[in-house]
Coordinates of C-alpha atoms in Angstrom, one line a residue:
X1 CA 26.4 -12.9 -4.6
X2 CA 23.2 -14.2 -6.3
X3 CA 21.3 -11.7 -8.6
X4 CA 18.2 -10.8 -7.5
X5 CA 14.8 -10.3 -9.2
X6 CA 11.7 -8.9 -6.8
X7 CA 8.7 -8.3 -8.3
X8 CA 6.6 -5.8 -6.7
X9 CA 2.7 -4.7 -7.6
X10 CA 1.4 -1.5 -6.0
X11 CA 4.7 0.5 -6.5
X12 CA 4.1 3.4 -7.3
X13 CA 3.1 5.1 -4.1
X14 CA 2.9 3.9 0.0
X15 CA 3.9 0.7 1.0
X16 CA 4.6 -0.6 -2.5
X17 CA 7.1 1.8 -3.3
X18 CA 8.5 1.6 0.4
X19 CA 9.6 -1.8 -0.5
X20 CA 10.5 -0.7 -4.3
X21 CA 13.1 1.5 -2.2
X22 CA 13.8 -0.8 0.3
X23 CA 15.7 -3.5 -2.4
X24 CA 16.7 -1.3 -4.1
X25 CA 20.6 -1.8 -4.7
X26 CA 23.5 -3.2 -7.1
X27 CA 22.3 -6.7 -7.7
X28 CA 18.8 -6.1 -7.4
X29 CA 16.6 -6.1 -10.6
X30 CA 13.2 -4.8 -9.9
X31 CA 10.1 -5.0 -11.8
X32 CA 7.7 -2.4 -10.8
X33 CA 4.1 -2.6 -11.8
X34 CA 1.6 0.5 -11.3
X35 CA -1.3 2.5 -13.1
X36 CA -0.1 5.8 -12.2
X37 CA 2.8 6.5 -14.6
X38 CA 4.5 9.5 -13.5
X39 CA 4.2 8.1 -9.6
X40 CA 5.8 4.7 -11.0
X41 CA 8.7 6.2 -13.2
X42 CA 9.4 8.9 -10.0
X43 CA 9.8 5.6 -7.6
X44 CA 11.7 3.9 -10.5
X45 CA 14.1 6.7 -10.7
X46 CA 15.0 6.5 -7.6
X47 CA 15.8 2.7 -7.5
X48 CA 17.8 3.2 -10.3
X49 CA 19.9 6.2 -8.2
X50 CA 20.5 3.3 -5.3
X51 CA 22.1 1.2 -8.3
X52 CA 19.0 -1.2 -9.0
X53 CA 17.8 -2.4 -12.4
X54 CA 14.2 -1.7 -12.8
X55 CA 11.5 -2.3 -15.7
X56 CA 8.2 -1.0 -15.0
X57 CA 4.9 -1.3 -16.5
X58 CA 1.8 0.5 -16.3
X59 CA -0.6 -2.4 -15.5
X60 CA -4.0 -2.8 -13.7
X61 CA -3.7 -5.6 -12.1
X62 CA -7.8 -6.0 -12.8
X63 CA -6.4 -6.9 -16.0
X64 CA -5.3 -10.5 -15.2
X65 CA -4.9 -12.4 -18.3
X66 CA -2.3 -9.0 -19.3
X67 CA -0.8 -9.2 -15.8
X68 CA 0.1 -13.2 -16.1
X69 CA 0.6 -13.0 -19.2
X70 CA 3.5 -9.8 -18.6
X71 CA 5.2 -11.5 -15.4
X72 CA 5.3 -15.1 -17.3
X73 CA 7.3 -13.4 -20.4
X74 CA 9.6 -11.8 -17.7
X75 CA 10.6 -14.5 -15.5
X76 CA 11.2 -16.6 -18.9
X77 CA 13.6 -14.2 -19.6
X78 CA 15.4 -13.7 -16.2
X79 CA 13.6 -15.4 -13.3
X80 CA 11.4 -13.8 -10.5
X81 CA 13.2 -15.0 -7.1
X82 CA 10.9 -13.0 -5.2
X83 CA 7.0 -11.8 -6.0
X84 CA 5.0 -9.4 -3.8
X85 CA 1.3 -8.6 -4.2
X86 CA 0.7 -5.3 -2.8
X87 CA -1.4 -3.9 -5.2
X88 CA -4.8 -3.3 -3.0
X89 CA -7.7 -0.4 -2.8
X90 CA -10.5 -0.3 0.2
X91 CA -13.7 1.7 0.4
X92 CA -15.8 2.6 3.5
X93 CA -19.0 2.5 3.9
X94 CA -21.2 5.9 3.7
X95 CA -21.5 7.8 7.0
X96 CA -24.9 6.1 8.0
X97 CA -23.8 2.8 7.1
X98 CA -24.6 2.3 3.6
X99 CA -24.3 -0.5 1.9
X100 CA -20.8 -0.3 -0.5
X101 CA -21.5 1.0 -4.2
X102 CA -21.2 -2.2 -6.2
X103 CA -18.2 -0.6 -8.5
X104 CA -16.5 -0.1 -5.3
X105 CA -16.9 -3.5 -4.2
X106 CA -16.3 -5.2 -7.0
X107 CA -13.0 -3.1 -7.7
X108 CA -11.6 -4.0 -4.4
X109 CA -12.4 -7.6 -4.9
X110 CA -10.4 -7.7 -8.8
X111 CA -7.8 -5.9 -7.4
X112 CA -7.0 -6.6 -3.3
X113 CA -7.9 -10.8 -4.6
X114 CA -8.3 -11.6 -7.7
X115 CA -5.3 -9.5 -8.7
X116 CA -2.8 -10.8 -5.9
X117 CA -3.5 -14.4 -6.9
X118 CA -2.6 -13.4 -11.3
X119 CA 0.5 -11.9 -9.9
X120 CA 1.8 -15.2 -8.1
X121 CA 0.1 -17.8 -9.7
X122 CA 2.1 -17.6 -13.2
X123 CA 5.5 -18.1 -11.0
X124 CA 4.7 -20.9 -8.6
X125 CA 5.7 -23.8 -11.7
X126 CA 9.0 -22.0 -12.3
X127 CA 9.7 -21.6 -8.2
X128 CA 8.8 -25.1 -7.9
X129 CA 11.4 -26.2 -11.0
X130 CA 14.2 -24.5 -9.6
X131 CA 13.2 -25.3 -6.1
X132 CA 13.4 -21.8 -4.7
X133 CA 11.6 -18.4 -4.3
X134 CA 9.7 -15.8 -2.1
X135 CA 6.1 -15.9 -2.5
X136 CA 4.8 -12.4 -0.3
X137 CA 0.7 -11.9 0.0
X138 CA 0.2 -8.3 1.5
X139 CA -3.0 -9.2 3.2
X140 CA -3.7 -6.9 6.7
X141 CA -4.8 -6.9 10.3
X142 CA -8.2 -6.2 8.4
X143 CA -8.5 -9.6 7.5
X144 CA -7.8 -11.3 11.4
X145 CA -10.6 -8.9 12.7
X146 CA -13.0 -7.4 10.2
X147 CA -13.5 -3.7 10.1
X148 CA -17.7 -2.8 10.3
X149 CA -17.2 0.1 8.2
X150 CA -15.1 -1.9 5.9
X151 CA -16.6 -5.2 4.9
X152 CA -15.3 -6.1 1.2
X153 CA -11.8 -4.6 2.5
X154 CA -11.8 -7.1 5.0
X155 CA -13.3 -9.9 3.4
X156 CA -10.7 -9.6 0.0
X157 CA -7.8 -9.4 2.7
X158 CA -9.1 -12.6 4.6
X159 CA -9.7 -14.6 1.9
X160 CA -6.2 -13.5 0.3
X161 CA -4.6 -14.7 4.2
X162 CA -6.8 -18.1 3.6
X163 CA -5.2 -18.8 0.0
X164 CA -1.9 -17.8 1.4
X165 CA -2.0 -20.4 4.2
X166 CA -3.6 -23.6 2.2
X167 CA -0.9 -22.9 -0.6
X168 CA 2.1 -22.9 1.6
X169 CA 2.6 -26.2 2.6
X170 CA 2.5 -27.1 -1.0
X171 CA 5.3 -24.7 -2.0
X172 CA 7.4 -26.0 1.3
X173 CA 7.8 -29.3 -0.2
X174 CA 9.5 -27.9 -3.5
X175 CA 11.6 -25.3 -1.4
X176 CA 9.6 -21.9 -2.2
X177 CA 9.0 -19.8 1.1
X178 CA 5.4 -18.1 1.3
X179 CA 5.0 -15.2 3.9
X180 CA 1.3 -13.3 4.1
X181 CA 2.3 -10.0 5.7
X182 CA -1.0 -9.1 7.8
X183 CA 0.5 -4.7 8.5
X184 CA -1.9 -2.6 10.9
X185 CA -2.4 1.1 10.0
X186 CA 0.4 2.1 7.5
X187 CA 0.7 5.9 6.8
X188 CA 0.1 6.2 2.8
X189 CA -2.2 8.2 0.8
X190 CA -4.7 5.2 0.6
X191 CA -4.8 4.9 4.6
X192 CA -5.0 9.1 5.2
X193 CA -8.3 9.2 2.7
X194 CA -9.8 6.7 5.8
X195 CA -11.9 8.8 8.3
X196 CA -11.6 6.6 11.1
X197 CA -9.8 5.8 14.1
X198 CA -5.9 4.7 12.7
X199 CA -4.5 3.4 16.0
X200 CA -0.4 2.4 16.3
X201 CA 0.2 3.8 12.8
X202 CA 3.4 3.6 11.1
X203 CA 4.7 4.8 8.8
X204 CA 5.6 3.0 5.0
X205 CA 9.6 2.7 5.5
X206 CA 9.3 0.8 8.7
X207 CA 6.3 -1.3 7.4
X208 CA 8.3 -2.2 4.1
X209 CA 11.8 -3.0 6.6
X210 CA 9.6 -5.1 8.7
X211 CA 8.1 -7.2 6.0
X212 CA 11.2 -7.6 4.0
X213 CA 12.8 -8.7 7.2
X214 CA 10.5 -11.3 7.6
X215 CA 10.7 -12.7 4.2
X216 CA 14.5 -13.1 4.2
X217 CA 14.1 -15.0 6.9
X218 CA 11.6 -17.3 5.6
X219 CA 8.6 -16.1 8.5
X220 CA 5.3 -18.0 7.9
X221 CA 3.7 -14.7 8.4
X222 CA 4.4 -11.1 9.8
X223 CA 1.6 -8.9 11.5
X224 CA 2.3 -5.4 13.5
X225 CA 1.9 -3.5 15.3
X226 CA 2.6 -6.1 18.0
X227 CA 0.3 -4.3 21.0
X228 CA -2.4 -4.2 18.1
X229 CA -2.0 -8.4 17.1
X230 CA -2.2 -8.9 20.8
X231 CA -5.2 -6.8 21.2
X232 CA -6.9 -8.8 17.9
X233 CA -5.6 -11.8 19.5
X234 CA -7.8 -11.4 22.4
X235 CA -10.9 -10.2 21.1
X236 CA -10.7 -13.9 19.1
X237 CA -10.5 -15.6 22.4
X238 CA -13.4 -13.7 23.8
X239 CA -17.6 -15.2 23.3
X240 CA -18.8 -13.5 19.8
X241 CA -21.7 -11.6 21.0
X242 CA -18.9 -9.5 22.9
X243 CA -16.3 -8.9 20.5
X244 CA -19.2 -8.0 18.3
X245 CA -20.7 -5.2 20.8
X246 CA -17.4 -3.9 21.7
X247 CA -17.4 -3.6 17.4
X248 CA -20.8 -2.1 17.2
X249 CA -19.6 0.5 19.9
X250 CA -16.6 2.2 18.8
X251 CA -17.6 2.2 14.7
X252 CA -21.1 3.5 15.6
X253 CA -19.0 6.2 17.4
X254 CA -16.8 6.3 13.8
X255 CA -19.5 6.4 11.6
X256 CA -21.6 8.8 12.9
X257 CA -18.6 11.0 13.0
X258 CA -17.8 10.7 9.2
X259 CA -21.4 11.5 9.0
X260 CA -21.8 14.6 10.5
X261 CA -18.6 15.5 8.4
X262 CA -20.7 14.9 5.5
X263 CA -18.0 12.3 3.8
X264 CA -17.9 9.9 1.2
X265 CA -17.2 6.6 0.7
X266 CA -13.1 6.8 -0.6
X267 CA -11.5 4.1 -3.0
X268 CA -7.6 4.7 -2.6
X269 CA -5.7 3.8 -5.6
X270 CA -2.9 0.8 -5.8

């Protein structure tokens, strides 16, 4: 069988290293990247034990001139079949609706954006050449129907869905598969620091079986949970002003329960 060489952002901890775990095997090389080291080298460790080569790095991927710079070297030494940009953080806004600190906001944007597109970008020439590859954007439900109490969050995660689908076509035509992966609530340490309302949550092993199985089979896209889609689905097809009330609604409800908890806006790490 082919080797294969997944690069995964985000590993150290929730869905990132779910999917670390997931590929994890003989014939797999990995290449982990995280800014926590001793999460990151406990997730490598146990890749290794499951028989897979790994190499991590302690990266932000903030840092993108590093970050392309890194994953260009590597691939020129043994080529990335398979890239996925997990790495993301969120905020909320305070509990009477604050506007987002502007450090939080801007670190959301670097990393959930600006980050995902340095981790792809320096492998879509090389996928092209060899006319193959996986090209995986971890966007979210987030970015189909905007969160009130999470407005960067959703913004970064639509936009990342946007470049996903106008860059697609162009990799088709050369043979390199590109799936955004749009997951609902998924149980990690990032997700439990969020006070609100987590509906259909799952947990990171069945998030990171679910996306891989997608991408093996070439999906366009993969969203869950599926009552959730639906439900997001319909509130599209519905007049604005509606959806938009029905929004105002339940997160006033939200918010003004974070607030009489006395909480603070959270950035989760990557």
């Amino acid at each position: 069988m082919k080797q294969r060489h997944i690069l995964i952002t985000g590993a150290s901890s929730g869905l990132g290293a779910a999917l670390a775990r997931h590929y994890a095997r003989e014939g797999v090389g990995l290449l982990l990247i995280a800014r926590n080291a001793a999460r990151l080298d406990a997730v490598a460790q146990d890749c290794r034990v499951r028989g897979a080569r790994v190499r991590r790095e302690i990266l932000d991927v903030r840092d993108s001139m590093a970050l392309a710079r890194l994953i260009a070297e590597v691939d020129a030494e043994t080529p990335i079949d398979t890239v996925i940009a997990n790495a993301g953080v969120e905020a909320s806004l305070g509990g009477g609706g604050e506007a987002e600190p502007l450090h939080d906001v801007l670190a959301q944007i670097r990393t959930n954006f600006e980050g995902a597109i340095a981790t792809v970008l320096p492998l879509l020439d090389s996928m092209r050449r060899r006319g193959e590859g996986r090209v995986v954007l971890v966007s979210s439900l987030a970015g189909r129907m905007p969160m009130p109490d999470q407005p960067t969050y959703s913004a970064t995660k639509a936009g990342l869905s946007a470049f996903g689908e106008a860059l697609r076509p162009v990799l088709a035509a050369r043979g390199v598969r590109l799936t955004v992966a749009c997951p609902g609530f998924i149980d990690t340490g990032m997700s439990r620091a969020y006070r609100g309302w987590r509906p259909l949550q799952w947990d990171a092993p069945r998030a990171a079986a679910a996306i891989a199985a997608a991408v093996e089979r070439g999906a366009r896209s993969v969203a869950f949970p599926l009552p959730l889609v639906m439900l997001i689905g319909l509130g599209r097809c519905v007049p604005a002003f509606v959806r938009e009330a029905v929004l105002r609604l339940f997160f006033a409800v939200e918010i003004g329960t974070v607030h009489e908890k006395g909480a603070a806006p959270v950035v989760g790490p990557p």
